[in-house]
Amino acid sequence: MSDAYADLPNIDRSQFQRPDAAALFPSRRASHPPRFLLLYGSLRERSYSRLAAEEAARLLQALGGETRLFNPSGLPLVDDAASEGHPKVRELHELVQWAEGMVWSSPERHGAMTGLMKTQIDWIPLSVGALRPTQGKTLAVMQVSGGSQSFNAVNQMRVLGRWMRMLTIPNQSSVAKAYQEFDDSGRMKPSPYYDRLVDVVEELMKFTLLTRDAAPYLVDRYSERKESAAAA
């Protein structure tokens, strides 16, 4: 390492660390069912983003996970500072703390995720004291469209997931003409869209099982170690 350091004059040697295999692959693994929070972006009575999220929840449960859906009805706007203690805001914060992974399912409206979807994400804090509620948690993104297939909403949610320091899985789901893809009881019909949703959920479960025990180490950052050492 000393020879390598000779080429790195700007590195703080005390904070620059080679990966620790024991931290990446801890011998003690969590045994409880992986916990997933699912958010959806429409309050319509027949909300296809909610139906897609419910389908994902059933699949996650079948794969051995525990799921909770957040109902955003009544969630106030973020700029209303008096709403910090609102019951729906507290509920959302508690669910985010509880979850080890998330699914975000939004309609695409005017070429973007819905305002309701963005409001939910905006209410999730980046930090609470020394804790970062979303950091290192897994995320799957899905969207439904009324017309042809598009990826605007999932692409936007990917940007937000990165901003929230989440581990967004590679796969994603985009259901075109969603009104054709669900039956009268709200269940998704067999189709390539359904198969893709299964793929996404299966991948989310695998990534969550793979990373949840090492999540704090995976998102440990050199720059932040330097800042902490300087502050101390």
PDB file of N, CA, C and O in Angstrom, residues 87-163:
ATOM      1  N   PRO A  87     -50.319  13.431  11.602  1.00  0.00           N
ATOM      2  CA  PRO A  87     -50.336  11.971  11.766  1.00  0.00           C
ATOM      3  C   PRO A  87     -49.868  11.199  10.533  1.00  0.00           C
ATOM      4  O   PRO A  87     -49.182  10.188  10.660  1.00  0.00           O
ATOM      5  N   LYS A  88     -50.220  11.670   9.333  1.00  0.00           N
ATOM      6  CA  LYS A  88     -49.799  10.963   8.119  1.00  0.00           C
ATOM      7  C   LYS A  88     -48.290  11.102   7.899  1.00  0.00           C
ATOM      8  O   LYS A  88     -47.646  10.169   7.406  1.00  0.00           O
ATOM      9  N   VAL A  89     -47.740  12.247   8.257  1.00  0.00           N
ATOM     10  CA  VAL A  89     -46.294  12.438   8.136  1.00  0.00           C
ATOM     11  C   VAL A  89     -45.564  11.530   9.121  1.00  0.00           C
ATOM     12  O   VAL A  89     -44.578  10.867   8.760  1.00  0.00           O
ATOM     13  N   ARG A  90     -46.053  11.471  10.354  1.00  0.00           N
ATOM     14  CA  ARG A  90     -45.425  10.597  11.354  1.00  0.00           C
ATOM     15  C   ARG A  90     -45.519   9.136  10.921  1.00  0.00           C
ATOM     16  O   ARG A  90     -44.559   8.365  11.073  1.00  0.00           O
ATOM     17  N   GLU A  91     -46.674   8.749  10.368  1.00  0.00           N
ATOM     18  CA  GLU A  91     -46.842   7.374   9.904  1.00  0.00           C
ATOM     19  C   GLU A  91     -45.831   7.042   8.814  1.00  0.00           C
ATOM     20  O   GLU A  91     -45.188   5.975   8.837  1.00  0.00           O
ATOM     21  N   LEU A  92     -45.672   7.953   7.855  1.00  0.00           N
ATOM     22  CA  LEU A  92     -44.726   7.726   6.768  1.00  0.00           C
ATOM     23  C   LEU A  92     -43.303   7.609   7.305  1.00  0.00           C
ATOM     24  O   LEU A  92     -42.551   6.705   6.914  1.00  0.00           O
ATOM     25  N   HIS A  93     -42.923   8.493   8.210  1.00  0.00           N
ATOM     26  CA  HIS A  93     -41.571   8.447   8.783  1.00  0.00           C
ATOM     27  C   HIS A  93     -41.328   7.125   9.512  1.00  0.00           C
ATOM     28  O   HIS A  93     -40.239   6.526   9.392  1.00  0.00           O
ATOM     29  N   GLU A  94     -42.309   6.665  10.250  1.00  0.00           N
ATOM     30  CA  GLU A  94     -42.153   5.408  10.986  1.00  0.00           C
ATOM     31  C   GLU A  94     -42.008   4.223  10.036  1.00  0.00           C
ATOM     32  O   GLU A  94     -41.209   3.314  10.275  1.00  0.00           O
ATOM     33  N   LEU A  95     -42.773   4.234   8.942  1.00  0.00           N
ATOM     34  CA  LEU A  95     -42.687   3.147   7.976  1.00  0.00           C
ATOM     35  C   LEU A  95     -41.335   3.147   7.263  1.00  0.00           C
ATOM     36  O   LEU A  95     -40.773   2.087   6.982  1.00  0.00           O
ATOM     37  N   VAL A  96     -40.810   4.331   6.969  1.00  0.00           N
ATOM     38  CA  VAL A  96     -39.501   4.423   6.329  1.00  0.00           C
ATOM     39  C   VAL A  96     -38.418   3.866   7.251  1.00  0.00           C
ATOM     40  O   VAL A  96     -37.521   3.141   6.809  1.00  0.00           O
ATOM     41  N   GLN A  97     -38.510   4.195   8.526  1.00  0.00           N
ATOM     42  CA  GLN A  97     -37.536   3.656   9.485  1.00  0.00           C
ATOM     43  C   GLN A  97     -37.653   2.140   9.569  1.00  0.00           C
ATOM     44  O   GLN A  97     -36.644   1.436   9.677  1.00  0.00           O
ATOM     45  N   TRP A  98     -38.863   1.619   9.511  1.00  0.00           N
ATOM     46  CA  TRP A  98     -39.114   0.178   9.637  1.00  0.00           C
ATOM     47  C   TRP A  98     -38.596  -0.595   8.438  1.00  0.00           C
ATOM     48  O   TRP A  98     -38.062  -1.701   8.571  1.00  0.00           O
ATOM     49  N   ALA A  99     -38.710  -0.020   7.249  1.00  0.00           N
ATOM     50  CA  ALA A  99     -38.443  -0.745   6.009  1.00  0.00           C
ATOM     51  C   ALA A  99     -36.957  -0.973   5.780  1.00  0.00           C
ATOM     52  O   ALA A  99     -36.108  -0.169   6.171  1.00  0.00           O
ATOM     53  N   GLU A 100     -36.661  -2.086   5.113  1.00  0.00           N
ATOM     54  CA  GLU A 100     -35.309  -2.374   4.627  1.00  0.00           C
ATOM     55  C   GLU A 100     -35.209  -2.197   3.111  1.00  0.00           C
ATOM     56  O   GLU A 100     -34.110  -2.149   2.557  1.00  0.00           O
ATOM     57  N   GLY A 101     -36.354  -2.106   2.457  1.00  0.00           N
ATOM     58  CA  GLY A 101     -36.418  -1.868   1.023  1.00  0.00           C
ATOM     59  C   GLY A 101     -37.736  -1.196   0.693  1.00  0.00           C
ATOM     60  O   GLY A 101     -38.665  -1.192   1.511  1.00  0.00           O
ATOM     61  N   MET A 102     -37.820  -0.612  -0.489  1.00  0.00           N
ATOM     62  CA  MET A 102     -39.037   0.086  -0.892  1.00  0.00           C
ATOM     63  C   MET A 102     -39.389  -0.221  -2.338  1.00  0.00           C
ATOM     64  O   MET A 102     -38.530  -0.585  -3.144  1.00  0.00           O
ATOM     65  N   VAL A 103     -40.668  -0.023  -2.648  1.00  0.00           N
ATOM     66  CA  VAL A 103     -41.173  -0.014  -4.023  1.00  0.00           C
ATOM     67  C   VAL A 103     -41.897   1.313  -4.220  1.00  0.00           C
ATOM     68  O   VAL A 103     -42.770   1.658  -3.423  1.00  0.00           O
ATOM     69  N   TRP A 104     -41.508   2.047  -5.254  1.00  0.00           N
ATOM     70  CA  TRP A 104     -42.206   3.280  -5.612  1.00  0.00           C
ATOM     71  C   TRP A 104     -42.946   3.035  -6.922  1.00  0.00           C
ATOM     72  O   TRP A 104     -42.342   2.680  -7.936  1.00  0.00           O
ATOM     73  N   SER A 105     -44.256   3.219  -6.911  1.00  0.00           N
ATOM     74  CA  SER A 105     -45.098   2.946  -8.078  1.00  0.00           C
ATOM     75  C   SER A 105     -45.911   4.198  -8.393  1.00  0.00           C
ATOM     76  O   SER A 105     -46.760   4.606  -7.605  1.00  0.00           O
ATOM     77  N   SER A 106     -45.645   4.810  -9.535  1.00  0.00           N
ATOM     78  CA  SER A 106     -46.311   6.067  -9.882  1.00  0.00           C
ATOM     79  C   SER A 106     -46.946   6.003 -11.262  1.00  0.00           C
ATOM     80  O   SER A 106     -46.404   5.362 -12.168  1.00  0.00           O
ATOM     81  N   PRO A 107     -48.079   6.676 -11.444  1.00  0.00           N
ATOM     82  CA  PRO A 107     -48.540   6.923 -12.817  1.00  0.00           C
ATOM     83  C   PRO A 107     -47.584   7.920 -13.488  1.00  0.00           C
ATOM     84  O   PRO A 107     -46.867   8.658 -12.808  1.00  0.00           O
ATOM     85  N   GLU A 108     -47.587   7.923 -14.809  1.00  0.00           N
ATOM     86  CA  GLU A 108     -46.925   9.008 -15.529  1.00  0.00           C
ATOM     87  C   GLU A 108     -47.994   9.999 -15.947  1.00  0.00           C
ATOM     88  O   GLU A 108     -48.946   9.638 -16.644  1.00  0.00           O
ATOM     89  N   ARG A 109     -47.843  11.229 -15.500  1.00  0.00           N
ATOM     90  CA  ARG A 109     -48.822  12.273 -15.809  1.00  0.00           C
ATOM     91  C   ARG A 109     -48.084  13.475 -16.374  1.00  0.00           C
ATOM     92  O   ARG A 109     -47.163  13.988 -15.735  1.00  0.00           O
ATOM     93  N   HIS A 110     -48.464  13.915 -17.559  1.00  0.00           N
ATOM     94  CA  HIS A 110     -47.768  15.015 -18.240  1.00  0.00           C
ATOM     95  C   HIS A 110     -46.269  14.735 -18.332  1.00  0.00           C
ATOM     96  O   HIS A 110     -45.441  15.635 -18.135  1.00  0.00           O
ATOM     97  N   GLY A 111     -45.923  13.491 -18.616  1.00  0.00           N
ATOM     98  CA  GLY A 111     -44.525  13.144 -18.829  1.00  0.00           C
ATOM     99  C   GLY A 111     -43.685  13.069 -17.576  1.00  0.00           C
ATOM    100  O   GLY A 111     -42.445  13.120 -17.657  1.00  0.00           O
ATOM    101  N   ALA A 112     -44.320  12.912 -16.420  1.00  0.00           N
ATOM    102  CA  ALA A 112     -43.556  12.895 -15.169  1.00  0.00           C
ATOM    103  C   ALA A 112     -44.310  12.082 -14.121  1.00  0.00           C
ATOM    104  O   ALA A 112     -45.462  11.705 -14.317  1.00  0.00           O
ATOM    105  N   MET A 113     -43.641  11.816 -13.019  1.00  0.00           N
ATOM    106  CA  MET A 113     -44.335  11.218 -11.874  1.00  0.00           C
ATOM    107  C   MET A 113     -45.384  12.199 -11.376  1.00  0.00           C
ATOM    108  O   MET A 113     -45.331  13.405 -11.662  1.00  0.00           O
ATOM    109  N   THR A 114     -46.339  11.716 -10.615  1.00  0.00           N
ATOM    110  CA  THR A 114     -47.395  12.599 -10.115  1.00  0.00           C
ATOM    111  C   THR A 114     -46.891  13.451  -8.953  1.00  0.00           C
ATOM    112  O   THR A 114     -45.917  13.117  -8.268  1.00  0.00           O
ATOM    113  N   GLY A 115     -47.600  14.566  -8.731  1.00  0.00           N
ATOM    114  CA  GLY A 115     -47.276  15.411  -7.586  1.00  0.00           C
ATOM    115  C   GLY A 115     -47.430  14.667  -6.266  1.00  0.00           C
ATOM    116  O   GLY A 115     -46.666  14.883  -5.323  1.00  0.00           O
ATOM    117  N   LEU A 116     -48.426  13.778  -6.191  1.00  0.00           N
ATOM    118  CA  LEU A 116     -48.638  13.006  -4.967  1.00  0.00           C
ATOM    119  C   LEU A 116     -47.449  12.101  -4.684  1.00  0.00           C
ATOM    120  O   LEU A 116     -47.029  11.950  -3.531  1.00  0.00           O
ATOM    121  N   MET A 117     -46.891  11.488  -5.732  1.00  0.00           N
ATOM    122  CA  MET A 117     -45.721  10.632  -5.546  1.00  0.00           C
ATOM    123  C   MET A 117     -44.533  11.450  -5.044  1.00  0.00           C
ATOM    124  O   MET A 117     -43.845  11.073  -4.098  1.00  0.00           O
ATOM    125  N   LYS A 118     -44.322  12.603  -5.671  1.00  0.00           N
ATOM    126  CA  LYS A 118     -43.203  13.463  -5.276  1.00  0.00           C
ATOM    127  C   LYS A 118     -43.396  13.987  -3.862  1.00  0.00           C
ATOM    128  O   LYS A 118     -42.414  14.111  -3.100  1.00  0.00           O
ATOM    129  N   THR A 119     -44.629  14.283  -3.479  1.00  0.00           N
ATOM    130  CA  THR A 119     -44.879  14.771  -2.119  1.00  0.00           C
ATOM    131  C   THR A 119     -44.490  13.727  -1.082  1.00  0.00           C
ATOM    132  O   THR A 119     -43.880  14.050  -0.050  1.00  0.00           O
ATOM    133  N   GLN A 120     -44.826  12.478  -1.349  1.00  0.00           N
ATOM    134  CA  GLN A 120     -44.449  11.423  -0.399  1.00  0.00           C
ATOM    135  C   GLN A 120     -42.934  11.326  -0.255  1.00  0.00           C
ATOM    136  O   GLN A 120     -42.401  11.239   0.852  1.00  0.00           O
ATOM    137  N   ILE A 121     -42.239  11.355  -1.396  1.00  0.00           N
ATOM    138  CA  ILE A 121     -40.782  11.252  -1.350  1.00  0.00           C
ATOM    139  C   ILE A 121     -40.184  12.483  -0.667  1.00  0.00           C
ATOM    140  O   ILE A 121     -39.228  12.369   0.118  1.00  0.00           O
ATOM    141  N   ASP A 122     -40.765  13.659  -0.928  1.00  0.00           N
ATOM    142  CA  ASP A 122     -40.246  14.887  -0.308  1.00  0.00           C
ATOM    143  C   ASP A 122     -40.425  14.889   1.203  1.00  0.00           C
ATOM    144  O   ASP A 122     -39.664  15.559   1.916  1.00  0.00           O
ATOM    145  N   TRP A 123     -41.427  14.179   1.704  1.00  0.00           N
ATOM    146  CA  TRP A 123     -41.629  14.125   3.146  1.00  0.00           C
ATOM    147  C   TRP A 123     -40.642  13.172   3.833  1.00  0.00           C
ATOM    148  O   TRP A 123     -40.511  13.193   5.057  1.00  0.00           O
ATOM    149  N   ILE A 124     -39.954  12.348   3.078  1.00  0.00           N
ATOM    150  CA  ILE A 124     -38.989  11.423   3.685  1.00  0.00           C
ATOM    151  C   ILE A 124     -37.704  12.193   3.951  1.00  0.00           C
ATOM    152  O   ILE A 124     -37.074  12.712   3.029  1.00  0.00           O
ATOM    153  N   PRO A 125     -37.278  12.293   5.194  1.00  0.00           N
ATOM    154  CA  PRO A 125     -36.087  13.097   5.499  1.00  0.00           C
ATOM    155  C   PRO A 125     -34.804  12.414   5.049  1.00  0.00           C
ATOM    156  O   PRO A 125     -34.683  11.189   5.084  1.00  0.00           O
ATOM    157  N   LEU A 126     -33.849  13.226   4.604  1.00  0.00           N
ATOM    158  CA  LEU A 126     -32.530  12.689   4.275  1.00  0.00           C
ATOM    159  C   LEU A 126     -31.767  12.299   5.531  1.00  0.00           C
ATOM    160  O   LEU A 126     -30.945  11.378   5.517  1.00  0.00           O
ATOM    161  N   SER A 127     -32.027  13.016   6.612  1.00  0.00           N
ATOM    162  CA  SER A 127     -31.348  12.698   7.872  1.00  0.00           C
ATOM    163  C   SER A 127     -32.247  13.058   9.037  1.00  0.00           C
ATOM    164  O   SER A 127     -33.041  13.996   8.976  1.00  0.00           O
ATOM    165  N   VAL A 128     -32.113  12.282  10.104  1.00  0.00           N
ATOM    166  CA  VAL A 128     -32.783  12.555  11.377  1.00  0.00           C
ATOM    167  C   VAL A 128     -31.703  12.453  12.445  1.00  0.00           C
ATOM    168  O   VAL A 128     -31.325  11.367  12.865  1.00  0.00           O
ATOM    169  N   GLY A 129     -31.176  13.598  12.850  1.00  0.00           N
ATOM    170  CA  GLY A 129     -30.025  13.580  13.742  1.00  0.00           C
ATOM    171  C   GLY A 129     -28.840  12.962  13.003  1.00  0.00           C
ATOM    172  O   GLY A 129     -28.489  13.363  11.894  1.00  0.00           O
ATOM    173  N   ALA A 130     -28.260  11.937  13.592  1.00  0.00           N
ATOM    174  CA  ALA A 130     -27.131  11.251  12.963  1.00  0.00           C
ATOM    175  C   ALA A 130     -27.577  10.132  12.033  1.00  0.00           C
ATOM    176  O   ALA A 130     -26.754   9.515  11.360  1.00  0.00           O
ATOM    177  N   LEU A 131     -28.881   9.859  11.975  1.00  0.00           N
ATOM    178  CA  LEU A 131     -29.395   8.759  11.158  1.00  0.00           C
ATOM    179  C   LEU A 131     -29.812   9.252   9.780  1.00  0.00           C
ATOM    180  O   LEU A 131     -30.328  10.357   9.626  1.00  0.00           O
ATOM    181  N   ARG A 132     -29.607   8.408   8.774  1.00  0.00           N
ATOM    182  CA  ARG A 132     -30.096   8.660   7.417  1.00  0.00           C
ATOM    183  C   ARG A 132     -31.113   7.564   7.108  1.00  0.00           C
ATOM    184  O   ARG A 132     -30.733   6.435   6.808  1.00  0.00           O
ATOM    185  N   PRO A 133     -32.395   7.871   7.191  1.00  0.00           N
ATOM    186  CA  PRO A 133     -33.437   6.827   7.143  1.00  0.00           C
ATOM    187  C   PRO A 133     -33.461   5.984   5.879  1.00  0.00           C
ATOM    188  O   PRO A 133     -33.911   4.837   5.910  1.00  0.00           O
ATOM    189  N   THR A 134     -33.015   6.529   4.744  1.00  0.00           N
ATOM    190  CA  THR A 134     -33.095   5.768   3.493  1.00  0.00           C
ATOM    191  C   THR A 134     -31.744   5.225   3.045  1.00  0.00           C
ATOM    192  O   THR A 134     -31.691   4.397   2.133  1.00  0.00           O
ATOM    193  N   GLN A 135     -30.681   5.663   3.648  1.00  0.00           N
ATOM    194  CA  GLN A 135     -29.345   5.315   3.160  1.00  0.00           C
ATOM    195  C   GLN A 135     -29.098   3.808   3.194  1.00  0.00           C
ATOM    196  O   GLN A 135     -29.290   3.162   4.218  1.00  0.00           O
ATOM    197  N   GLY A 136     -28.692   3.264   2.050  1.00  0.00           N
ATOM    198  CA  GLY A 136     -28.341   1.859   1.967  1.00  0.00           C
ATOM    199  C   GLY A 136     -29.516   0.919   1.802  1.00  0.00           C
ATOM    200  O   GLY A 136     -29.312  -0.292   1.661  1.00  0.00           O
ATOM    201  N   LYS A 137     -30.728   1.437   1.806  1.00  0.00           N
ATOM    202  CA  LYS A 137     -31.898   0.579   1.625  1.00  0.00           C
ATOM    203  C   LYS A 137     -32.156   0.368   0.136  1.00  0.00           C
ATOM    204  O   LYS A 137     -31.833   1.219  -0.696  1.00  0.00           O
ATOM    205  N   THR A 138     -32.726  -0.770  -0.190  1.00  0.00           N
ATOM    206  CA  THR A 138     -32.977  -1.087  -1.593  1.00  0.00           C
ATOM    207  C   THR A 138     -34.246  -0.404  -2.087  1.00  0.00           C
ATOM    208  O   THR A 138     -35.132  -0.054  -1.312  1.00  0.00           O
ATOM    209  N   LEU A 139     -34.321  -0.233  -3.408  1.00  0.00           N
ATOM    210  CA  LEU A 139     -35.466   0.441  -4.019  1.00  0.00           C
ATOM    211  C   LEU A 139     -35.748  -0.166  -5.391  1.00  0.00           C
ATOM    212  O   LEU A 139     -34.829  -0.381  -6.183  1.00  0.00           O
ATOM    213  N   ALA A 140     -37.028  -0.419  -5.662  1.00  0.00           N
ATOM    214  CA  ALA A 140     -37.492  -0.780  -7.000  1.00  0.00           C
ATOM    215  C   ALA A 140     -38.469   0.288  -7.464  1.00  0.00           C
ATOM    216  O   ALA A 140     -39.292   0.775  -6.678  1.00  0.00           O
ATOM    217  N   VAL A 141     -38.393   0.673  -8.746  1.00  0.00           N
ATOM    218  CA  VAL A 141     -39.263   1.720  -9.279  1.00  0.00           C
ATOM    219  C   VAL A 141     -40.159   1.131 -10.369  1.00  0.00           C
ATOM    220  O   VAL A 141     -39.724   0.310 -11.177  1.00  0.00           O
ATOM    221  N   MET A 142     -41.420   1.572 -10.361  1.00  0.00           N
ATOM    222  CA  MET A 142     -42.416   1.093 -11.318  1.00  0.00           C
ATOM    223  C   MET A 142     -43.298   2.261 -11.738  1.00  0.00           C
ATOM    224  O   MET A 142     -43.479   3.218 -10.981  1.00  0.00           O
ATOM    225  N   GLN A 143     -43.833   2.161 -12.958  1.00  0.00           N
ATOM    226  CA  GLN A 143     -44.792   3.170 -13.378  1.00  0.00           C
ATOM    227  C   GLN A 143     -45.892   2.529 -14.214  1.00  0.00           C
ATOM    228  O   GLN A 143     -45.717   1.442 -14.778  1.00  0.00           O
ATOM    229  N   VAL A 144     -47.031   3.209 -14.254  1.00  0.00           N
ATOM    230  CA  VAL A 144     -48.129   2.812 -15.124  1.00  0.00           C
ATOM    231  C   VAL A 144     -48.455   3.995 -16.018  1.00  0.00           C
ATOM    232  O   VAL A 144     -48.315   5.151 -15.626  1.00  0.00           O
ATOM    233  N   SER A 145     -48.880   3.691 -17.243  1.00  0.00           N
ATOM    234  CA  SER A 145     -49.205   4.742 -18.209  1.00  0.00           C
ATOM    235  C   SER A 145     -50.574   4.483 -18.817  1.00  0.00           C
ATOM    236  O   SER A 145     -50.983   3.324 -18.966  1.00  0.00           O
ATOM    237  N   GLY A 146     -51.248   5.554 -19.196  1.00  0.00           N
ATOM    238  CA  GLY A 146     -52.525   5.418 -19.858  1.00  0.00           C
ATOM    239  C   GLY A 146     -52.384   5.155 -21.339  1.00  0.00           C
ATOM    240  O   GLY A 146     -53.300   4.652 -21.979  1.00  0.00           O
ATOM    241  N   GLY A 147     -51.218   5.504 -21.898  1.00  0.00           N
ATOM    242  CA  GLY A 147     -50.975   5.319 -23.313  1.00  0.00           C
ATOM    243  C   GLY A 147     -49.819   4.369 -23.558  1.00  0.00           C
ATOM    244  O   GLY A 147     -49.669   3.366 -22.856  1.00  0.00           O
ATOM    245  N   SER A 148     -48.992   4.707 -24.541  1.00  0.00           N
ATOM    246  CA  SER A 148     -47.884   3.833 -24.903  1.00  0.00           C
ATOM    247  C   SER A 148     -46.824   3.804 -23.801  1.00  0.00           C
ATOM    248  O   SER A 148     -46.797   4.667 -22.920  1.00  0.00           O
ATOM    249  N   GLN A 149     -45.958   2.802 -23.896  1.00  0.00           N
ATOM    250  CA  GLN A 149     -44.970   2.612 -22.848  1.00  0.00           C
ATOM    251  C   GLN A 149     -44.000   3.788 -22.792  1.00  0.00           C
ATOM    252  O   GLN A 149     -43.548   4.295 -23.814  1.00  0.00           O
ATOM    253  N   SER A 150     -43.688   4.210 -21.577  1.00  0.00           N
ATOM    254  CA  SER A 150     -42.768   5.320 -21.358  1.00  0.00           C
ATOM    255  C   SER A 150     -41.941   5.023 -20.118  1.00  0.00           C
ATOM    256  O   SER A 150     -42.292   4.144 -19.322  1.00  0.00           O
ATOM    257  N   PHE A 151     -40.851   5.761 -19.966  1.00  0.00           N
ATOM    258  CA  PHE A 151     -39.972   5.531 -18.822  1.00  0.00           C
ATOM    259  C   PHE A 151     -39.624   6.835 -18.101  1.00  0.00           C
ATOM    260  O   PHE A 151     -38.671   6.869 -17.320  1.00  0.00           O
ATOM    261  N   ASN A 152     -40.407   7.882 -18.348  1.00  0.00           N
ATOM    262  CA  ASN A 152     -40.103   9.168 -17.726  1.00  0.00           C
ATOM    263  C   ASN A 152     -40.209   9.109 -16.205  1.00  0.00           C
ATOM    264  O   ASN A 152     -39.337   9.610 -15.488  1.00  0.00           O
ATOM    265  N   ALA A 153     -41.279   8.514 -15.709  1.00  0.00           N
ATOM    266  CA  ALA A 153     -41.495   8.489 -14.254  1.00  0.00           C
ATOM    267  C   ALA A 153     -40.449   7.626 -13.557  1.00  0.00           C
ATOM    268  O   ALA A 153     -39.898   8.025 -12.522  1.00  0.00           O
ATOM    269  N   VAL A 154     -40.164   6.438 -14.101  1.00  0.00           N
ATOM    270  CA  VAL A 154     -39.160   5.586 -13.445  1.00  0.00           C
ATOM    271  C   VAL A 154     -37.787   6.234 -13.502  1.00  0.00           C
ATOM    272  O   VAL A 154     -36.997   6.122 -12.542  1.00  0.00           O
ATOM    273  N   ASN A 155     -37.470   6.928 -14.583  1.00  0.00           N
ATOM    274  CA  ASN A 155     -36.176   7.610 -14.655  1.00  0.00           C
ATOM    275  C   ASN A 155     -36.076   8.709 -13.605  1.00  0.00           C
ATOM    276  O   ASN A 155     -35.024   8.893 -12.982  1.00  0.00           O
ATOM    277  N   GLN A 156     -37.166   9.452 -13.415  1.00  0.00           N
ATOM    278  CA  GLN A 156     -37.162  10.487 -12.377  1.00  0.00           C
ATOM    279  C   GLN A 156     -36.999   9.877 -10.991  1.00  0.00           C
ATOM    280  O   GLN A 156     -36.249  10.394 -10.150  1.00  0.00           O
ATOM    281  N   MET A 157     -37.698   8.784 -10.759  1.00  0.00           N
ATOM    282  CA  MET A 157     -37.616   8.159  -9.439  1.00  0.00           C
ATOM    283  C   MET A 157     -36.226   7.576  -9.191  1.00  0.00           C
ATOM    284  O   MET A 157     -35.758   7.539  -8.044  1.00  0.00           O
ATOM    285  N   ARG A 158     -35.557   7.126 -10.242  1.00  0.00           N
ATOM    286  CA  ARG A 158     -34.175   6.667 -10.090  1.00  0.00           C
ATOM    287  C   ARG A 158     -33.262   7.800  -9.611  1.00  0.00           C
ATOM    288  O   ARG A 158     -32.409   7.604  -8.746  1.00  0.00           O
ATOM    289  N   VAL A 159     -33.445   8.977 -10.180  1.00  0.00           N
ATOM    290  CA  VAL A 159     -32.662  10.138  -9.743  1.00  0.00           C
ATOM    291  C   VAL A 159     -32.912  10.416  -8.266  1.00  0.00           C
ATOM    292  O   VAL A 159     -31.982  10.652  -7.483  1.00  0.00           O
ATOM    293  N   LEU A 160     -34.174  10.367  -7.866  1.00  0.00           N
ATOM    294  CA  LEU A 160     -34.515  10.620  -6.464  1.00  0.00           C
ATOM    295  C   LEU A 160     -33.959   9.529  -5.555  1.00  0.00           C
ATOM    296  O   LEU A 160     -33.494   9.813  -4.452  1.00  0.00           O
ATOM    297  N   GLY A 161     -34.025   8.275  -6.015  1.00  0.00           N
ATOM    298  CA  GLY A 161     -33.465   7.199  -5.211  1.00  0.00           C
ATOM    299  C   GLY A 161     -31.985   7.393  -4.958  1.00  0.00           C
ATOM    300  O   GLY A 161     -31.483   7.177  -3.845  1.00  0.00           O
ATOM    301  N   ARG A 162     -31.257   7.818  -5.989  1.00  0.00           N
ATOM    302  CA  ARG A 162     -29.832   8.094  -5.807  1.00  0.00           C
ATOM    303  C   ARG A 162     -29.632   9.252  -4.829  1.00  0.00           C
ATOM    304  O   ARG A 162     -28.747   9.209  -3.966  1.00  0.00           O
ATOM    305  N   TRP A 163     -30.464  10.269  -4.959  1.00  0.00           N
ATOM    306  CA  TRP A 163     -30.359  11.424  -4.065  1.00  0.00           C
ATOM    307  C   TRP A 163     -30.630  11.008  -2.612  1.00  0.00           C
ATOM    308  O   TRP A 163     -30.030  11.554  -1.688  1.00  0.00           O
TER     309      TRP A 163
END
